[in-house]
CSV table of C-alpha atoms in Angstrom, one decimal:
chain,number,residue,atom,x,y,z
A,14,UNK,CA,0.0,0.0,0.0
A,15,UNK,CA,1.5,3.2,-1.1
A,16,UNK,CA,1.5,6.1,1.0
A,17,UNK,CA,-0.9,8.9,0.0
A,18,UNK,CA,1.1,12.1,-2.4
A,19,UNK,CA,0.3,15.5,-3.2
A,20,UNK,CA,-0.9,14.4,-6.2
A,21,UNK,CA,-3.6,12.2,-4.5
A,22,UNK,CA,-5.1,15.5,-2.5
A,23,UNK,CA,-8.2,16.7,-4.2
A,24,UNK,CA,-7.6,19.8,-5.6
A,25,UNK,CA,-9.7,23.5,-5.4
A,26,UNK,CA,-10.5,22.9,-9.2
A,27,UNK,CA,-11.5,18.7,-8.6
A,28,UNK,CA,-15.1,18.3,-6.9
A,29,UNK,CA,-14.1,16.9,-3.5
A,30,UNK,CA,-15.4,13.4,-3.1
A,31,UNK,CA,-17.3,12.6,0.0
A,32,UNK,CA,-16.9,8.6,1.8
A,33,UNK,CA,-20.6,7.2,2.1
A,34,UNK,CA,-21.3,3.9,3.2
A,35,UNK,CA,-24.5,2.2,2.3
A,36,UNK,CA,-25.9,1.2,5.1
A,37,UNK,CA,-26.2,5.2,6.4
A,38,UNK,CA,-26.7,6.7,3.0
A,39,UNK,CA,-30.3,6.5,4.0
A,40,UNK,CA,-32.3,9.1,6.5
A,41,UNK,CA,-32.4,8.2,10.1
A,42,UNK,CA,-36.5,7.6,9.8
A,43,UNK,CA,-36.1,4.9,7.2
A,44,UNK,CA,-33.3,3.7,8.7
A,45,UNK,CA,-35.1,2.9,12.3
A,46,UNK,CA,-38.6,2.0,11.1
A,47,UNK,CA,-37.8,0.2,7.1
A,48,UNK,CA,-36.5,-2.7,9.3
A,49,UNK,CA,-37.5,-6.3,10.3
A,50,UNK,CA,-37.9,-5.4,14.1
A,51,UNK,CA,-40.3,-2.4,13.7
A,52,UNK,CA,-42.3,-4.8,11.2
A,53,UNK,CA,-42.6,-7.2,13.9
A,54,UNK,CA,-43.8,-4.6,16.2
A,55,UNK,CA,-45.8,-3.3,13.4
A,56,UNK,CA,-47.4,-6.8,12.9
A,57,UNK,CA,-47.9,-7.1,16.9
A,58,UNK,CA,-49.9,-3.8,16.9
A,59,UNK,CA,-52.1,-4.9,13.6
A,60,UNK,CA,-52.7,-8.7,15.7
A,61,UNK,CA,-53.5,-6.9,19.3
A,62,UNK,CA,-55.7,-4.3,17.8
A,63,UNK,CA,-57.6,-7.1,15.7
A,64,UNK,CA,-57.6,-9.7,18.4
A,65,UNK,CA,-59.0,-6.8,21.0
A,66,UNK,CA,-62.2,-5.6,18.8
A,67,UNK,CA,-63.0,-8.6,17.3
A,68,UNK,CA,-62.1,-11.6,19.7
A,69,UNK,CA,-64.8,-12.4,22.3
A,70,UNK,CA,-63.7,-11.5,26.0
A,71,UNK,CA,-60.0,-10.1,24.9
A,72,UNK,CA,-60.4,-6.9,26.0
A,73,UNK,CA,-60.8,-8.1,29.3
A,74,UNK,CA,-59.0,-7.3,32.6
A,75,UNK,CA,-57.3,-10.8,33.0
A,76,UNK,CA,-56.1,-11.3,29.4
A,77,UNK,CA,-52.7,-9.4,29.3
A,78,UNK,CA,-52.3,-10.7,33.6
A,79,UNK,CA,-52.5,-14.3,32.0
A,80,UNK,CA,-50.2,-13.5,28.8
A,81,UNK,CA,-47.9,-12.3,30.9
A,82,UNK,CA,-48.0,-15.0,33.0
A,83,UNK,CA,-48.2,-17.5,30.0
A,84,UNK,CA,-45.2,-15.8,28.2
A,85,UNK,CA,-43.1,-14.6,31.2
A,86,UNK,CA,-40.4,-18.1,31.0
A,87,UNK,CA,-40.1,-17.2,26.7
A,88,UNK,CA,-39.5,-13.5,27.4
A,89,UNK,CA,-36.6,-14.5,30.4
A,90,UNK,CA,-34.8,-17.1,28.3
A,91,UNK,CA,-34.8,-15.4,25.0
A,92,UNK,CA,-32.4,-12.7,26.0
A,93,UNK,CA,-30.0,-14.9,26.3
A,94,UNK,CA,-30.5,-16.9,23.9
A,95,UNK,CA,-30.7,-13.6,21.4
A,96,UNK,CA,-27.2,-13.3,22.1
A,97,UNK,CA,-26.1,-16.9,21.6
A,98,UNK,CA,-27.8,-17.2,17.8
A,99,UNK,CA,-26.3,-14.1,17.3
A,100,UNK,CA,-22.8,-15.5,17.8
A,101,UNK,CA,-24.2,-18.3,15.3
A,102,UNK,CA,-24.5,-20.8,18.0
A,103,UNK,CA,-27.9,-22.1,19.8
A,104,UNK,CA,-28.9,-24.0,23.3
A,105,UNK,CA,-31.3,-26.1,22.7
A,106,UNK,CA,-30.8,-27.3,26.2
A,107,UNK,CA,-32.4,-24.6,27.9
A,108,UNK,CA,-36.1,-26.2,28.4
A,109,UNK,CA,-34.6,-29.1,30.2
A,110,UNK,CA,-32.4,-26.5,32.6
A,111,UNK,CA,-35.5,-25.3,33.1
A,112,UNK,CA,-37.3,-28.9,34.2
A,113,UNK,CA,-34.1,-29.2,36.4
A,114,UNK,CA,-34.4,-26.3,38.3
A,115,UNK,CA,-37.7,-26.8,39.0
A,116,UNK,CA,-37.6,-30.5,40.4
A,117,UNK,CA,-34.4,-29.3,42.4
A,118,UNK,CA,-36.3,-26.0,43.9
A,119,UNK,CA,-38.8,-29.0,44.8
A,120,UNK,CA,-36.6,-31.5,46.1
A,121,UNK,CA,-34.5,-29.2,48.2
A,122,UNK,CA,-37.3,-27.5,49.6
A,123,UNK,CA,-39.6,-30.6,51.0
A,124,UNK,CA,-36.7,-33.4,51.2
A,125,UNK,CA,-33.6,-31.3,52.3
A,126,UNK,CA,-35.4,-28.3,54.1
A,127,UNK,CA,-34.3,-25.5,52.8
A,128,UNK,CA,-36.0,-22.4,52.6
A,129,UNK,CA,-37.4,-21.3,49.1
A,130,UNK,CA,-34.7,-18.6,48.2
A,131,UNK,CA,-31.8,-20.6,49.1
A,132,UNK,CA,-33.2,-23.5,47.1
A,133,UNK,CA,-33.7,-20.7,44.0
A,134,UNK,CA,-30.2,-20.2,44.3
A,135,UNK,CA,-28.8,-23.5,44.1
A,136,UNK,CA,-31.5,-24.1,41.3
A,137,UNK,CA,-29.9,-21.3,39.7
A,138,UNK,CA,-26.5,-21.9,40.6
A,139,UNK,CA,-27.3,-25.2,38.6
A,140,UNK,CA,-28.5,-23.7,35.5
A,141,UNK,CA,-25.5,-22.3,35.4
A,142,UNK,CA,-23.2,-25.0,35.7
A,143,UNK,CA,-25.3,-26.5,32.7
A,144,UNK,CA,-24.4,-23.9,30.9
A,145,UNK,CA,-21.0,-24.0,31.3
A,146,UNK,CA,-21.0,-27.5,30.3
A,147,UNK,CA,-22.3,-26.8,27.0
A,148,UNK,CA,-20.1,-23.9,26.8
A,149,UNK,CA,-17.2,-26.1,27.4
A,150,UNK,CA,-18.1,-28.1,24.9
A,151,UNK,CA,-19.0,-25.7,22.2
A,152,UNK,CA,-16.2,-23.1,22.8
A,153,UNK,CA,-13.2,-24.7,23.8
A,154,UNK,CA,-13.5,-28.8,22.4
A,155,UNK,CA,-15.1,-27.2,19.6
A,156,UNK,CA,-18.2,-29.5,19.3
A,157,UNK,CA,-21.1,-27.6,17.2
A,158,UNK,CA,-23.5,-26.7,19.6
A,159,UNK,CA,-26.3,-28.7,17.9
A,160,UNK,CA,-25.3,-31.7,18.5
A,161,UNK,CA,-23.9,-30.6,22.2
A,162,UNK,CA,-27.0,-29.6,23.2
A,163,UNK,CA,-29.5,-32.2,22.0
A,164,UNK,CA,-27.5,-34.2,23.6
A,165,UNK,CA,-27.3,-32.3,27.3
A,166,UNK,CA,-31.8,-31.7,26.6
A,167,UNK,CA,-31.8,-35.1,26.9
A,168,UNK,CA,-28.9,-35.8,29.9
A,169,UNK,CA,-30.5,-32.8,31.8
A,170,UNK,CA,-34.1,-34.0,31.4
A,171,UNK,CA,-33.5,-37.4,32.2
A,172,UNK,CA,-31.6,-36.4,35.3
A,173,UNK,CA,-34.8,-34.5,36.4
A,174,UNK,CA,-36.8,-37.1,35.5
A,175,UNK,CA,-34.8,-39.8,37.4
A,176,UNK,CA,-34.7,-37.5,40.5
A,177,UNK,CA,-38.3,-37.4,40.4
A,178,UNK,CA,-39.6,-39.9,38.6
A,179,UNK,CA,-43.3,-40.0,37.3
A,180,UNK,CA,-44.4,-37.8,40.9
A,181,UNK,CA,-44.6,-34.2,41.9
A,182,UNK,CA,-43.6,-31.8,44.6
A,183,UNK,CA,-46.4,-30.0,45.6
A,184,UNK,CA,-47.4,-27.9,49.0
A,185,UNK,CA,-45.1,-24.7,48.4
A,186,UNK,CA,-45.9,-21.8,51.0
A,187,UNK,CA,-48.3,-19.9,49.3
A,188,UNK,CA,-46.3,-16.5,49.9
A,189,UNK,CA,-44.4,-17.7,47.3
A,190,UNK,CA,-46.8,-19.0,45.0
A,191,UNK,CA,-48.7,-15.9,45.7
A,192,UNK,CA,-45.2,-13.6,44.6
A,193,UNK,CA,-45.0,-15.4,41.4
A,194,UNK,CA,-48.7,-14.6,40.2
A,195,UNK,CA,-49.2,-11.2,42.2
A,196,UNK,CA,-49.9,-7.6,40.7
A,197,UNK,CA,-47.0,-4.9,40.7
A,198,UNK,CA,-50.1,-3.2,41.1
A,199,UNK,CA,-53.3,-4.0,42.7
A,200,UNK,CA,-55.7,-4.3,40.3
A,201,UNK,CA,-53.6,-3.8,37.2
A,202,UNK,CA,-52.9,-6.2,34.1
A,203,UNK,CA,-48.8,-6.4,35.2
A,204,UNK,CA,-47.9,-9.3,36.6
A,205,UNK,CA,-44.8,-9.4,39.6
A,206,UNK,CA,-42.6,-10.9,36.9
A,207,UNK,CA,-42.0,-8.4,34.8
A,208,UNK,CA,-40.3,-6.6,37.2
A,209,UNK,CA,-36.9,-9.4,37.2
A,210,UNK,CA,-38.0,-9.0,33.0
A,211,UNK,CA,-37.4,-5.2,32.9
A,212,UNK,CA,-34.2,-6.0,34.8
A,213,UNK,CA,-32.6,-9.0,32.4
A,214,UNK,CA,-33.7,-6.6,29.4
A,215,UNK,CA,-32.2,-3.6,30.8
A,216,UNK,CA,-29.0,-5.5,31.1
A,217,UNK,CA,-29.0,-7.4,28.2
A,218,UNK,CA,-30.1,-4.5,26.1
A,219,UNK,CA,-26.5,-2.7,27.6
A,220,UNK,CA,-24.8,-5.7,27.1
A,221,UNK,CA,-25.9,-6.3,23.7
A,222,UNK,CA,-25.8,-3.2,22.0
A,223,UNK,CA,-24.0,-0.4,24.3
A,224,UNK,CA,-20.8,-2.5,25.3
A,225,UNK,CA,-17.8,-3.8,24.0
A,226,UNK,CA,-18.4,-7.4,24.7
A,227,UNK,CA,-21.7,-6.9,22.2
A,228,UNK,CA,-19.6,-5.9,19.3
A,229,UNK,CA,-17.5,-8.6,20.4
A,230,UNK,CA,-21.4,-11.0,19.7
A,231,UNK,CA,-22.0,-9.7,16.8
A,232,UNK,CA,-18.0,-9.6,15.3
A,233,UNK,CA,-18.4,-13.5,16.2
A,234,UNK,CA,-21.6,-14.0,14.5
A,235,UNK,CA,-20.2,-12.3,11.1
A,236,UNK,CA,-16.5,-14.2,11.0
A,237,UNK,CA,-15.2,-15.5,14.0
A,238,UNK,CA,-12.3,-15.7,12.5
A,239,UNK,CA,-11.9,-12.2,12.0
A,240,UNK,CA,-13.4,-11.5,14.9
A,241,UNK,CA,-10.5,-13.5,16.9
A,242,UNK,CA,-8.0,-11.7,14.7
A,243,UNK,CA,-9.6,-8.0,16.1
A,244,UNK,CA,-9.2,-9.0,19.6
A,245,UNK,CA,-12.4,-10.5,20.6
A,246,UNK,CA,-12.0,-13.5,23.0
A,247,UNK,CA,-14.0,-16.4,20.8
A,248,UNK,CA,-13.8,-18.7,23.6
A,249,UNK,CA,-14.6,-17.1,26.5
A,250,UNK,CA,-17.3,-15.0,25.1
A,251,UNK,CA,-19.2,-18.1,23.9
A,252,UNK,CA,-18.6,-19.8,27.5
A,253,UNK,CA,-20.0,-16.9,29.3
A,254,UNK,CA,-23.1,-16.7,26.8
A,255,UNK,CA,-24.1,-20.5,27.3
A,256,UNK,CA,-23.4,-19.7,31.0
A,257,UNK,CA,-25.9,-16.6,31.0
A,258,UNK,CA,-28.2,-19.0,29.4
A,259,UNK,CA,-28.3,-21.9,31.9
A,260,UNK,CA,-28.6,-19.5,34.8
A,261,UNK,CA,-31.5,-17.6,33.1
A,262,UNK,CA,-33.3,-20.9,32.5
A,263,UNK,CA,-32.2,-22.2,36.1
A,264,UNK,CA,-34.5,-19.1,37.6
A,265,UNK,CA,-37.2,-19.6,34.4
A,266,UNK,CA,-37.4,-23.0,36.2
A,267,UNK,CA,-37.8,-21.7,39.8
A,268,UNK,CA,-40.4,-19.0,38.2
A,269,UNK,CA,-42.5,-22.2,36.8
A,270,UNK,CA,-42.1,-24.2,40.0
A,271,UNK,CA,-44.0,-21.4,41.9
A,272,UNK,CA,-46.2,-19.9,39.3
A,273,UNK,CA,-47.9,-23.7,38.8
A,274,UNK,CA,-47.0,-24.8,42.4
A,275,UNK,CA,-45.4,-27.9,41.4
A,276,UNK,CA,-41.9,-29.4,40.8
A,277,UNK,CA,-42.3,-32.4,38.2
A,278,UNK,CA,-39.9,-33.9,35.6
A,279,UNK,CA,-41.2,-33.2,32.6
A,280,UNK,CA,-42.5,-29.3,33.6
A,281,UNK,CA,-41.4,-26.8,30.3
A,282,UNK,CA,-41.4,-29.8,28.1
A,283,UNK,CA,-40.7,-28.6,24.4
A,284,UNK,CA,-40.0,-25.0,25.5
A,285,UNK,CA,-37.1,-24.3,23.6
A,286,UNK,CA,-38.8,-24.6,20.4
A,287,UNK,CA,-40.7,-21.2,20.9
A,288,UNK,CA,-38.2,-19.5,22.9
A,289,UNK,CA,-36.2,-20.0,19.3
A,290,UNK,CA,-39.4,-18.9,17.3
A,291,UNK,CA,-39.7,-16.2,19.1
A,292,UNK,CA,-36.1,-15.1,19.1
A,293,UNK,CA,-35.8,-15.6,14.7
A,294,UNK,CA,-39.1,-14.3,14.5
A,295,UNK,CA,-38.1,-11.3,16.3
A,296,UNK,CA,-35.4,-10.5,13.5
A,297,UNK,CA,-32.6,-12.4,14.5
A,298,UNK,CA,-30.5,-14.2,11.7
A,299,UNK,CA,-30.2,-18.2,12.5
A,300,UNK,CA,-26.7,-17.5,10.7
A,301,UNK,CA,-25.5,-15.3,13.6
A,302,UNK,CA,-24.3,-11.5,13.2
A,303,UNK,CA,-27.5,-9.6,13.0
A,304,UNK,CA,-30.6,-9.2,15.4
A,305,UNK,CA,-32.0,-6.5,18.1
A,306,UNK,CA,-33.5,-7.3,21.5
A,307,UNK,CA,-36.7,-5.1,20.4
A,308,UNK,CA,-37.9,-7.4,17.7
A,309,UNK,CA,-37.4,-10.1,20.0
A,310,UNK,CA,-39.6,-8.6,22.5
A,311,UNK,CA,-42.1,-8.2,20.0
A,312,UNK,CA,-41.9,-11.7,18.4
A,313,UNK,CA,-42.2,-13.2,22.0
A,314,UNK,CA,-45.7,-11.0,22.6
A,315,UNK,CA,-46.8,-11.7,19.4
A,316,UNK,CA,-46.8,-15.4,20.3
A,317,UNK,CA,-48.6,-14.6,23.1
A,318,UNK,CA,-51.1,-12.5,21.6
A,319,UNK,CA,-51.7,-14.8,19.0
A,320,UNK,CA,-52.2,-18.2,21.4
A,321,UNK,CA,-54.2,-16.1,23.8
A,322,UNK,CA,-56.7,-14.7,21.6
A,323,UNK,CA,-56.9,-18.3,19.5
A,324,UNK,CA,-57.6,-19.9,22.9
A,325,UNK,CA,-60.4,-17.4,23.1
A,326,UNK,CA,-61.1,-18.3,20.1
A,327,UNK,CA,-61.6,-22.4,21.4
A,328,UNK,CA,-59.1,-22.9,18.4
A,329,UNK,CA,-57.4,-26.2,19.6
A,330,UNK,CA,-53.3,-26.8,20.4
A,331,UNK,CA,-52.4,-28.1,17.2
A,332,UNK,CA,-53.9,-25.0,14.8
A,333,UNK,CA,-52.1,-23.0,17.1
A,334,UNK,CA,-48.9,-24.5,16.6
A,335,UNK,CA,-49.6,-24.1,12.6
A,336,UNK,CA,-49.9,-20.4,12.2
A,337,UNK,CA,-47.1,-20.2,14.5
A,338,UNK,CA,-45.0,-22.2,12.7
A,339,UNK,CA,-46.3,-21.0,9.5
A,340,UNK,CA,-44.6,-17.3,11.2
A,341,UNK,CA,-41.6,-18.7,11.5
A,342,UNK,CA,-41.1,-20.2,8.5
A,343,UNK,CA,-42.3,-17.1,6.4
A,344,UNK,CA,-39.9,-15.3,9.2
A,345,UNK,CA,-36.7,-17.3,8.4
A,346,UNK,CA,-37.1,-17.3,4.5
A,347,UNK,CA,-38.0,-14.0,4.4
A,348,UNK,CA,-34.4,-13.0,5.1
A,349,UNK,CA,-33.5,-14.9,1.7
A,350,UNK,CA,-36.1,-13.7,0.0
A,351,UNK,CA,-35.3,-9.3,0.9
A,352,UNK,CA,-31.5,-10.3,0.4
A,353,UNK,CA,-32.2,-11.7,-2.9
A,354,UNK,CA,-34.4,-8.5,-3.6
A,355,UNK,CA,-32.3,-5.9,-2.7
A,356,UNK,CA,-29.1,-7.6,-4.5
A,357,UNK,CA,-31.6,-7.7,-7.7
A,358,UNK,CA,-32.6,-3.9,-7.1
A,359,UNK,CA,-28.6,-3.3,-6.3
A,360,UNK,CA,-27.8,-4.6,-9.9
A,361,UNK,CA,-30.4,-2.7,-11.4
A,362,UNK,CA,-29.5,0.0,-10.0
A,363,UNK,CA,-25.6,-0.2,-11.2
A,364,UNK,CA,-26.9,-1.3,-14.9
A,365,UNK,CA,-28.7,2.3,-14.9
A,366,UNK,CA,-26.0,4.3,-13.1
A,367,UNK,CA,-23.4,2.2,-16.4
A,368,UNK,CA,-25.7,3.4,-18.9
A,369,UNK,CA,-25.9,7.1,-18.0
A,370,UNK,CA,-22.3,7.0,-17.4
A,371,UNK,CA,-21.7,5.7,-21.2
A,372,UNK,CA,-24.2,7.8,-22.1
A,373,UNK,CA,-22.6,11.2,-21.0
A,374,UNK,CA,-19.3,9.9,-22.0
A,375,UNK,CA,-20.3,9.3,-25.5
């Protein structure tokens, strides 16, 4: 690389040519709202609105309590699990940490004794140490994380199951149980829960997109090669994500426990599956290196808004599980399908820009 002359300086007569770079040569407006996240939000506005004139008893007082309630486990897990598809990894693990914490908060509590917070911590303590098994695995033996963590859904939910068998722990003080479905406010739709909620997002949201460890996410996500080569820890970056994850689903699970009032074996069974749909269709690229927290928000409510008001509807289970699906699918191709558009309008675009060029020319 030669080093720049005074030949190379523009001069007074030369029209001085200004850097641009594509993704801010639009306005700020289209910038923020021409994305995937605000047309998730969008969509979730459109689906609440709809669902609130024209579904029988939506509009009522106990619907968002119960969505809330309902969606409170997706909405705590898929912050971390943003992060870890962003690095283009996943943790499919994470609904079995969740059964595990909750026959632990269960079995400590009636066989061992303990009181309910200190057996939330170890249940907790536990997710994590999950966690950092599959992010031993994934980050420094190098395993894809696919495979590691089928394999640790079905090692942690056979160890929950085996602890408990076919029974359940039932008879938790009802302070507790009571904490886990009370009111921030008397009387209002907000549910306790989305109190520790605001909390993880807060922190997330900071980690994720105001911190040097997020560029670090999304640097690993686009090349992690490159990413190692700028400085970003690979390694320890991915442990610590699968470890935010366990612990995450370790309190999901004590959340459950109390929320239902029972420890069993098989609690948050197929879970994962729309913490994931809610997390791609939120935005986030299964690929790794793109994806906001706000969009994920949004595709997590819009699950629950959708089940809620089809339950209203006495649609059954299975429909249910169509249109979401249906969502995700049309979510995940869609990225294909605007990448393919915009390189087509790209070329365009230059062919136009060629032919004026040869047309001024000649």
């Amino acid at each position: 690389m030669s080093a720049p002359t005074l030949s190379d300086a523009p001069t007074s007569r030369e029209p001085r040519s200004e850097r641009t770079y594509p993704a801010y040569s639009r306005p700020l407006w289209r910038r923020a709202l021409l994305t995937r996240e605000f047309a998730v939000v969008a969509l979730l506005g459109v689906v609440y609105l709809y669902s609130f004139n024209e579904v029988p008893a939506f509009d009522g007082p106990l619907t968002l309590y119960y969505l809330f309630l309902d969606i409170a486990p997706i909405l705590l897990i898929a912050m971390p699990m943003t992060m870890v598809i962003i690095t283009g990894e996943i943790d499919l693990s994470v609904a079995s940490v969740v059964g595990l914490s909750s026959v632990l908060t269960g079995v400590l509590h009636q066989d061992a004794g303990l009181s309910i917070p200190v057996a939330a911590l170890v249940a907790v303590l536990v997710g994590g140490l999950c966690g950092a098994f599959n992010g031993f695995l994934v980050a420094y033996v190098g395993l894809p994380s696919l495979a590691v963590t089928i394999g640790t859904l079905a090692l942690y939910r056979g160890i929950a199951v085996g602890l408990l068998g076919t029974t359940a722990v039932t008879g938790f003080p009802d302070r507790w149980t009571d904490l886990a479905k009370q009111r921030i406010v008397e009387g209002s739709s907000w549910p306790m829960i989305l109190v520790p909620f605001l909390l993880l997002l807060l922190f997330t949201t900071w980690l994720l997109h105001f911190s040097t460890f997020g560029r670090g996410v999304y640097e690993i996500g686009l090349n992690d090669e490159a990413a190692h080569f700028t400085g970003v820890n690979v390694e320890l970056t991915k442990f610590w994500l699968f470890v935010f994850a366990g612990a995450v689903a370790g309190f999901a699970g004590v959340y459950y426990t109390l929320r239902y009032g029972s420890a069993r074996g098989d609690n948050a069974t197929g879970l994962e599956l729309q913490v994931i749909a809610a997390v791609l269709l939120g935005g986030v690229s299964i690929f790794g290196g793109r994806g906001a927290l706000h969009g994920v928000v949004a595709g997590a409510v819009l699950i629950g808004v959708i089940s809620s008001a089809m339950r209203l509807e006495n649609q059954t289970v299975n429909l249910i599980n169509i249109v979401i699906g249906v969502l995700l699918v049309l979510s995940v191709t869609s990225t294909s399908f605007l990448a393919w558009a915009s390189g087509l309008a790209a070329g365009r675009r230059r062919a136009r820009s060629t032919d004026r060029s040869r047309t001024s020319s000649g």
